[in-house]
Amino acid sequence: MDERFTLVGPRPAEAAAAPSKQLPPEIPWISWIVLAVLLLGCLCPFLPKDPAYMDLAHTSLPPCGEFWFGTDAMGRDIFSMIWYGGRVSLFVGFAAAAVSTVVGVVFGTVSGLAPHWLDGLLMRLTEILLSIPSLLLILLLQGALGKPDVFSISLVIGATSWASVAKVVRTEVLQLRGSGYVAAAQCMGGGFFHVLQRHLAPNFLPSILFMVVMNLRGAILAESTLSFLGLGLPLEVISWGSMLSLAEKGLLSGAWWMILIPGGFLAAALMCVTSIGSSLRRRMNRGQSNL
């Protein structure tokens, strides 16, 4: 036998590597706690002073014993304004997110169940809306409605942020429309909203939960941006955004508390919502990978 070749026995089986345990995504407890404190503080506020009262004898005062967060250029107590204005900002966020979710779910379901030609037409409309900057759409619709208030701002922001939700819902409905239980419900005379509520929504709601949370964050940010630019809520309507609209005067006068305190509360709320939304997305991705 050729000495260049060596007879060997079967190779020993390599020990199978132990499957790595995937730890569940961590729950952002700090974000939940901070957001809960902000919500409770805004819903059940302790207001030592009237947030709308203009004390012209105490204008632009720094934080002190009487005014814990100082006063603004019109003598209003910033501590009371923070909790009172947060109620308005959070209401706009939740209301706009609800409007965008309802419109997106209905529009996406109609598109997913519609014939091919109508589905294509509706999706082209959605893509056109997504290509237009949302701020321009908000200004256009708000200009058509007239003077802005809390309800009109919520409606306009919600009516311009549903397109991304509709695209996701439409994709999910296209996968579910051929299911036996959906066809059976339609053959038995089930209407559109019956099929949507009983058979479609329970399947695609987890997929859009992250987008709903992000729409909440986007609505709060949009209201603050519009008020900061002087295009949103008027100054007499106290919100975190309208408080930041006085930032220019605060910068010129060195009144850092007019900018830092409202901006800090707004940033904390946005960071908490973003952290919670990211956690929900990780959990959803983990559930899909397990499938």
mmCIF file of C-alpha atoms in Angstrom:
data_model
loop_
_atom_site.group_PDB
_atom_site.id
_atom_site.type_symbol
_atom_site.label_atom_id
_atom_site.label_comp_id
_atom_site.label_asym_id
_atom_site.label_seq_id
_atom_site.Cartn_x
_atom_site.Cartn_y
_atom_site.Cartn_z
ATOM 1 C CA MET A 1 0.000 0.000 0.000
ATOM 2 C CA ASP A 2 1.157 3.467 -0.798
ATOM 3 C CA GLU A 3 2.646 4.988 2.308
ATOM 4 C CA ARG A 4 1.327 8.364 1.300
ATOM 5 C CA PHE A 5 -2.175 7.256 2.289
ATOM 6 C CA THR A 6 -3.187 6.364 5.814
ATOM 7 C CA LEU A 7 -6.221 4.388 6.858
ATOM 8 C CA VAL A 8 -8.156 6.072 9.573
ATOM 9 C CA GLY A 9 -11.293 5.179 11.450
ATOM 10 C CA PRO A 10 -14.466 7.221 11.601
ATOM 11 C CA ARG A 11 -13.986 10.634 12.990
ATOM 12 C CA PRO A 12 -15.493 11.199 16.403
ATOM 13 C CA ALA A 13 -18.714 13.154 16.256
ATOM 14 C CA GLU A 14 -18.241 16.699 17.365
ATOM 15 C CA ALA A 15 -20.202 17.671 20.362
ATOM 16 C CA ALA A 16 -23.224 19.595 19.274
ATOM 17 C CA ALA A 17 -23.042 23.144 20.395
ATOM 18 C CA ALA A 18 -25.594 23.946 23.013
ATOM 19 C CA PRO A 19 -28.264 26.209 21.571
ATOM 20 C CA SER A 20 -27.844 29.713 22.790
ATOM 21 C CA LYS A 21 -30.686 31.015 24.806
ATOM 22 C CA GLN A 22 -32.134 34.204 23.480
ATOM 23 C CA LEU A 23 -32.957 36.503 26.289
ATOM 24 C CA PRO A 24 -36.289 38.272 25.993
ATOM 25 C CA PRO A 25 -36.054 41.994 25.220
ATOM 26 C CA GLU A 26 -35.710 44.075 28.310
ATOM 27 C CA ILE A 27 -38.701 46.139 29.356
ATOM 28 C CA PRO A 28 -37.781 49.843 29.544
ATOM 29 C CA TRP A 29 -39.044 50.291 33.083
ATOM 30 C CA ILE A 30 -37.463 53.716 33.486
ATOM 31 C CA SER A 31 -39.261 54.996 30.394
ATOM 32 C CA TRP A 32 -42.567 53.564 31.572
ATOM 33 C CA ILE A 33 -42.148 55.093 35.030
ATOM 34 C CA VAL A 34 -41.132 58.533 33.731
ATOM 35 C CA LEU A 35 -43.982 58.558 31.212
ATOM 36 C CA ALA A 36 -46.458 57.477 33.905
ATOM 37 C CA VAL A 37 -45.249 60.295 36.185
ATOM 38 C CA LEU A 38 -45.688 62.811 33.368
ATOM 39 C CA LEU A 39 -49.182 61.517 32.587
ATOM 40 C CA LEU A 40 -50.268 61.524 36.221
ATOM 41 C CA GLY A 41 -48.773 64.964 36.768
ATOM 42 C CA CYS A 42 -50.638 66.356 33.766
ATOM 43 C CA LEU A 43 -53.943 64.635 34.505
ATOM 44 C CA CYS A 44 -53.920 65.334 38.252
ATOM 45 C CA PRO A 45 -51.746 68.434 38.458
ATOM 46 C CA PHE A 46 -50.764 70.329 41.569
ATOM 47 C CA LEU A 47 -50.955 73.923 40.419
ATOM 48 C CA PRO A 48 -49.780 76.380 43.082
ATOM 49 C CA LYS A 49 -50.723 79.322 40.822
ATOM 50 C CA ASP A 50 -53.021 80.053 37.922
ATOM 51 C CA PRO A 51 -50.971 79.128 34.803
ATOM 52 C CA ALA A 52 -52.671 81.830 32.717
ATOM 53 C CA TYR A 53 -52.300 84.653 35.250
ATOM 54 C CA MET A 54 -49.869 87.344 34.085
ATOM 55 C CA ASP A 55 -48.102 88.743 37.127
ATOM 56 C CA LEU A 56 -46.424 91.747 35.538
ATOM 57 C CA ALA A 57 -44.627 92.516 38.790
ATOM 58 C CA HIS A 58 -42.672 89.242 38.559
ATOM 59 C CA THR A 59 -41.630 88.863 34.926
ATOM 60 C CA SER A 60 -38.638 86.763 33.830
ATOM 61 C CA LEU A 61 -37.766 85.662 37.360
ATOM 62 C CA PRO A 62 -35.339 82.735 37.777
ATOM 63 C CA PRO A 63 -36.375 79.690 39.850
ATOM 64 C CA CYS A 64 -36.902 80.643 43.484
ATOM 65 C CA GLY A 65 -38.932 79.661 46.514
ATOM 66 C CA GLU A 66 -42.142 81.270 45.308
ATOM 67 C CA PHE A 67 -41.768 80.329 41.643
ATOM 68 C CA TRP A 68 -40.127 76.880 41.572
ATOM 69 C CA PHE A 69 -39.397 76.923 37.833
ATOM 70 C CA GLY A 70 -39.294 80.704 37.474
ATOM 71 C CA THR A 71 -41.603 82.901 35.405
ATOM 72 C CA ASP A 72 -41.784 83.735 31.721
ATOM 73 C CA ALA A 73 -41.672 87.121 30.009
ATOM 74 C CA MET A 74 -45.351 87.695 30.841
ATOM 75 C CA GLY A 75 -45.041 86.797 34.523
ATOM 76 C CA ARG A 76 -46.725 83.390 34.286
ATOM 77 C CA ASP A 77 -45.596 80.621 36.641
ATOM 78 C CA ILE A 78 -43.642 78.085 34.562
ATOM 79 C CA PHE A 79 -44.186 75.231 37.066
ATOM 80 C CA SER A 80 -47.958 75.519 36.714
ATOM 81 C CA MET A 81 -47.668 76.024 32.965
ATOM 82 C CA ILE A 82 -45.596 72.838 32.562
ATOM 83 C CA TRP A 83 -48.264 70.555 34.021
ATOM 84 C CA TYR A 84 -51.175 72.420 32.504
ATOM 85 C CA GLY A 85 -49.554 72.668 29.067
ATOM 86 C CA GLY A 86 -48.456 69.044 29.131
ATOM 87 C CA ARG A 87 -52.121 68.099 29.251
ATOM 88 C CA VAL A 88 -52.660 69.889 25.927
ATOM 89 C CA SER A 89 -49.529 68.474 24.262
ATOM 90 C CA LEU A 90 -50.285 64.895 25.314
ATOM 91 C CA PHE A 91 -53.931 65.229 24.280
ATOM 92 C CA VAL A 92 -52.860 66.371 20.823
ATOM 93 C CA GLY A 93 -50.446 63.423 20.612
ATOM 94 C CA PHE A 94 -52.942 60.753 21.634
ATOM 95 C CA ALA A 95 -55.816 62.231 19.617
ATOM 96 C CA ALA A 96 -53.723 62.571 16.459
ATOM 97 C CA ALA A 97 -52.356 59.026 16.875
ATOM 98 C CA ALA A 98 -55.914 57.701 17.235
ATOM 99 C CA VAL A 99 -57.059 59.536 14.092
ATOM 100 C CA SER A 100 -54.088 58.337 12.033
ATOM 101 C CA THR A 101 -54.551 54.742 13.245
ATOM 102 C CA VAL A 102 -58.270 54.615 12.413
ATOM 103 C CA VAL A 103 -57.820 56.200 8.982
ATOM 104 C CA GLY A 104 -54.791 54.041 8.176
ATOM 105 C CA VAL A 105 -56.490 50.795 9.239
ATOM 106 C CA VAL A 106 -59.680 51.482 7.259
ATOM 107 C CA PHE A 107 -57.820 52.742 4.168
ATOM 108 C CA GLY A 108 -55.328 49.861 4.207
ATOM 109 C CA THR A 109 -58.076 47.266 4.662
ATOM 110 C CA VAL A 110 -60.127 48.709 1.799
ATOM 111 C CA SER A 111 -57.045 48.663 -0.420
ATOM 112 C CA GLY A 112 -56.180 45.098 0.527
ATOM 113 C CA LEU A 113 -59.686 43.783 -0.159
ATOM 114 C CA ALA A 114 -60.294 45.871 -3.304
ATOM 115 C CA PRO A 115 -59.803 44.673 -6.898
ATOM 116 C CA HIS A 116 -56.338 44.938 -8.362
ATOM 117 C CA TRP A 117 -56.949 48.158 -10.317
ATOM 118 C CA LEU A 118 -58.466 49.954 -7.318
ATOM 119 C CA ASP A 119 -55.725 48.662 -5.022
ATOM 120 C CA GLY A 120 -53.080 50.100 -7.332
ATOM 121 C CA LEU A 121 -54.874 53.446 -7.513
ATOM 122 C CA LEU A 122 -55.166 53.721 -3.723
ATOM 123 C CA MET A 123 -51.513 52.797 -3.234
ATOM 124 C CA ARG A 124 -50.406 55.441 -5.729
ATOM 125 C CA LEU A 125 -52.357 57.994 -3.715
ATOM 126 C CA THR A 126 -50.650 56.787 -0.551
ATOM 127 C CA GLU A 127 -47.211 57.084 -2.120
ATOM 128 C CA ILE A 128 -47.984 60.623 -3.281
ATOM 129 C CA LEU A 129 -48.925 61.607 0.265
ATOM 130 C CA LEU A 130 -45.750 60.016 1.624
ATOM 131 C CA SER A 131 -43.642 61.987 -0.867
ATOM 132 C CA ILE A 132 -44.989 65.365 0.328
ATOM 133 C CA PRO A 133 -43.406 66.812 3.508
ATOM 134 C CA SER A 134 -45.884 66.391 6.338
ATOM 135 C CA LEU A 135 -45.316 69.937 7.615
ATOM 136 C CA LEU A 136 -46.527 71.395 4.309
ATOM 137 C CA LEU A 137 -49.636 69.212 4.370
ATOM 138 C CA ILE A 138 -50.383 70.252 7.949
ATOM 139 C CA LEU A 139 -50.068 73.944 7.072
ATOM 140 C CA LEU A 140 -52.259 73.502 3.995
ATOM 141 C CA LEU A 141 -55.058 71.715 5.844
ATOM 142 C CA GLN A 142 -54.847 74.000 8.857
ATOM 143 C CA GLY A 143 -55.065 77.034 6.591
ATOM 144 C CA ALA A 144 -58.230 75.593 5.053
ATOM 145 C CA LEU A 145 -59.775 74.986 8.501
ATOM 146 C CA GLY A 146 -58.992 78.477 9.782
ATOM 147 C CA LYS A 147 -57.675 79.537 13.177
ATOM 148 C CA PRO A 148 -55.958 76.596 14.875
ATOM 149 C CA ASP A 149 -57.196 75.131 18.136
ATOM 150 C CA VAL A 150 -56.499 71.915 20.023
ATOM 151 C CA PHE A 151 -59.046 69.820 18.135
ATOM 152 C CA SER A 152 -58.219 71.116 14.658
ATOM 153 C CA ILE A 153 -54.476 70.636 15.229
ATOM 154 C CA SER A 154 -55.097 67.061 16.407
ATOM 155 C CA LEU A 155 -57.303 66.332 13.399
ATOM 156 C CA VAL A 156 -54.877 67.828 10.890
ATOM 157 C CA ILE A 157 -51.813 66.039 12.286
ATOM 158 C CA GLY A 158 -53.698 62.734 12.401
ATOM 159 C CA ALA A 159 -55.056 63.214 8.870
ATOM 160 C CA THR A 160 -51.535 63.636 7.464
ATOM 161 C CA SER A 161 -49.759 60.731 9.223
ATOM 162 C CA TRP A 162 -51.831 57.660 8.305
ATOM 163 C CA ALA A 163 -50.170 56.653 5.031
ATOM 164 C CA SER A 164 -47.397 54.504 6.515
ATOM 165 C CA VAL A 165 -49.916 52.642 8.694
ATOM 166 C CA ALA A 166 -52.134 52.033 5.659
ATOM 167 C CA LYS A 167 -49.289 50.439 3.671
ATOM 168 C CA VAL A 168 -48.491 47.973 6.469
ATOM 169 C CA VAL A 169 -52.170 47.122 6.991
ATOM 170 C CA ARG A 170 -52.676 46.595 3.263
ATOM 171 C CA THR A 171 -49.739 44.143 3.153
ATOM 172 C CA GLU A 172 -51.143 42.156 6.065
ATOM 173 C CA VAL A 173 -54.663 42.105 4.594
ATOM 174 C CA LEU A 174 -53.337 40.794 1.260
ATOM 175 C CA GLN A 175 -51.940 37.805 3.148
ATOM 176 C CA LEU A 176 -55.130 37.243 5.152
ATOM 177 C CA ARG A 177 -57.789 37.798 2.480
ATOM 178 C CA GLY A 178 -57.424 34.245 1.152
ATOM 179 C CA SER A 179 -57.812 32.627 4.565
ATOM 180 C CA GLY A 180 -60.707 30.265 5.000
ATOM 181 C CA TYR A 181 -62.234 32.062 7.946
ATOM 182 C CA VAL A 182 -62.253 35.392 6.081
ATOM 183 C CA ALA A 183 -63.914 33.800 3.035
ATOM 184 C CA ALA A 184 -66.433 32.010 5.260
ATOM 185 C CA ALA A 185 -67.334 35.237 7.051
ATOM 186 C CA GLN A 186 -67.892 37.008 3.725
ATOM 187 C CA CYS A 187 -70.001 34.141 2.340
ATOM 188 C CA MET A 188 -72.173 34.228 5.473
ATOM 189 C CA GLY A 189 -72.971 37.894 4.846
ATOM 190 C CA GLY A 190 -70.418 39.484 7.147
ATOM 191 C CA GLY A 191 -70.010 43.170 6.366
ATOM 192 C CA PHE A 192 -66.759 45.058 5.907
ATOM 193 C CA PHE A 193 -66.458 46.273 9.492
ATOM 194 C CA HIS A 194 -67.500 42.872 10.890
ATOM 195 C CA VAL A 195 -64.714 41.132 8.962
ATOM 196 C CA LEU A 196 -62.271 43.879 9.912
ATOM 197 C CA GLN A 197 -63.080 43.761 13.623
ATOM 198 C CA ARG A 198 -63.434 40.002 14.098
ATOM 199 C CA HIS A 199 -60.964 38.473 11.652
ATOM 200 C CA LEU A 200 -58.482 40.988 10.265
ATOM 201 C CA ALA A 201 -57.660 43.474 13.030
ATOM 202 C CA PRO A 202 -56.583 40.863 15.654
ATOM 203 C CA ASN A 203 -53.974 39.600 13.167
ATOM 204 C CA PHE A 204 -52.392 42.854 12.023
ATOM 205 C CA LEU A 205 -52.701 45.042 15.144
ATOM 206 C CA PRO A 206 -49.435 43.685 16.661
ATOM 207 C CA SER A 207 -47.646 44.617 13.423
ATOM 208 C CA ILE A 208 -48.720 48.268 13.555
ATOM 209 C CA LEU A 209 -48.371 48.766 17.313
ATOM 210 C CA PHE A 210 -44.866 50.160 16.932
ATOM 211 C CA MET A 211 -46.042 52.573 14.232
ATOM 212 C CA VAL A 212 -48.906 53.776 16.429
ATOM 213 C CA VAL A 213 -46.443 54.615 19.204
ATOM 214 C CA MET A 214 -44.193 56.410 16.738
ATOM 215 C CA ASN A 215 -47.173 58.385 15.434
ATOM 216 C CA LEU A 216 -47.838 59.460 19.017
ATOM 217 C CA ARG A 217 -44.285 60.750 19.285
ATOM 218 C CA GLY A 218 -44.491 62.413 15.886
ATOM 219 C CA ALA A 219 -47.748 64.179 16.767
ATOM 220 C CA ILE A 220 -46.319 65.652 19.981
ATOM 221 C CA LEU A 221 -43.231 66.776 18.080
ATOM 222 C CA ALA A 222 -45.294 68.244 15.226
ATOM 223 C CA GLU A 223 -47.459 70.296 17.601
ATOM 224 C CA SER A 224 -44.375 71.583 19.402
ATOM 225 C CA THR A 225 -42.654 72.442 16.117
ATOM 226 C CA LEU A 226 -45.651 74.334 14.770
ATOM 227 C CA SER A 227 -46.116 76.259 18.018
ATOM 228 C CA PHE A 228 -42.389 77.019 18.168
ATOM 229 C CA LEU A 229 -42.565 78.465 14.651
ATOM 230 C CA GLY A 230 -45.634 80.496 15.584
ATOM 231 C CA LEU A 231 -47.835 78.496 13.185
ATOM 232 C CA GLY A 232 -49.584 76.260 15.693
ATOM 233 C CA LEU A 233 -51.561 76.931 18.831
ATOM 234 C CA PRO A 234 -51.809 80.596 19.852
ATOM 235 C CA LEU A 235 -49.887 81.849 22.879
ATOM 236 C CA GLU A 236 -53.002 81.969 25.045
ATOM 237 C CA VAL A 237 -53.338 78.182 24.654
ATOM 238 C CA ILE A 238 -50.642 76.847 26.963
ATOM 239 C CA SER A 239 -48.695 73.839 25.698
ATOM 240 C CA TRP A 240 -45.063 72.769 25.754
ATOM 241 C CA GLY A 241 -44.711 73.987 22.177
ATOM 242 C CA SER A 242 -46.244 77.404 22.839
ATOM 243 C CA MET A 243 -43.960 77.769 25.865
ATOM 244 C CA LEU A 244 -40.961 77.114 23.626
ATOM 245 C CA SER A 245 -42.186 79.799 21.234
ATOM 246 C CA LEU A 246 -40.783 82.295 23.755
ATOM 247 C CA ALA A 247 -37.318 80.754 23.376
ATOM 248 C CA GLU A 248 -36.039 83.685 21.320
ATOM 249 C CA LYS A 249 -36.865 86.147 24.097
ATOM 250 C CA GLY A 250 -35.308 83.784 26.613
ATOM 251 C CA LEU A 251 -32.084 83.580 24.625
ATOM 252 C CA LEU A 252 -31.828 87.336 24.223
ATOM 253 C CA SER A 253 -32.477 88.013 27.910
ATOM 254 C CA GLY A 254 -30.431 85.112 29.264
ATOM 255 C CA ALA A 255 -33.524 83.486 30.829
ATOM 256 C CA TRP A 256 -32.329 79.914 30.419
ATOM 257 C CA TRP A 257 -35.206 78.478 32.467
ATOM 258 C CA MET A 258 -37.747 79.510 29.807
ATOM 259 C CA ILE A 259 -36.011 77.198 27.329
ATOM 260 C CA LEU A 260 -34.362 74.472 29.376
ATOM 261 C CA ILE A 261 -37.293 73.443 31.580
ATOM 262 C CA PRO A 262 -40.063 73.127 28.926
ATOM 263 C CA GLY A 263 -37.552 71.643 26.488
ATOM 264 C CA GLY A 264 -36.420 69.125 29.101
ATOM 265 C CA PHE A 265 -39.961 67.934 29.779
ATOM 266 C CA LEU A 266 -40.670 67.673 26.052
ATOM 267 C CA ALA A 267 -37.425 65.799 25.392
ATOM 268 C CA ALA A 268 -38.109 63.415 28.308
ATOM 269 C CA ALA A 269 -41.578 62.587 26.974
ATOM 270 C CA LEU A 270 -40.267 62.013 23.430
ATOM 271 C CA MET A 271 -37.375 59.842 24.633
ATOM 272 C CA CYS A 272 -39.693 57.707 26.768
ATOM 273 C CA VAL A 273 -42.126 57.153 23.900
ATOM 274 C CA THR A 274 -39.244 56.332 21.535
ATOM 275 C CA SER A 275 -37.772 53.831 23.996
ATOM 276 C CA ILE A 276 -41.131 52.128 24.508
ATOM 277 C CA GLY A 277 -41.720 51.977 20.756
ATOM 278 C CA SER A 278 -38.288 50.442 20.146
ATOM 279 C CA SER A 279 -38.960 47.831 22.813
ATOM 280 C CA LEU A 280 -42.263 46.912 21.180
ATOM 281 C CA ARG A 281 -40.543 46.568 17.802
ATOM 282 C CA ARG A 282 -37.889 44.228 19.253
ATOM 283 C CA ARG A 283 -40.554 42.081 20.860
ATOM 284 C CA MET A 284 -42.507 41.921 17.606
ATOM 285 C CA ASN A 285 -39.394 40.967 15.630
ATOM 286 C CA ARG A 286 -38.567 38.286 18.185
ATOM 287 C CA GLY A 287 -42.073 36.837 17.920
ATOM 288 C CA GLN A 288 -41.842 36.721 14.128
ATOM 289 C CA SER A 289 -38.404 35.032 14.242
ATOM 290 C CA ASN A 290 -39.756 32.364 16.604
ATOM 291 C CA LEU A 291 -42.456 31.574 14.063
#
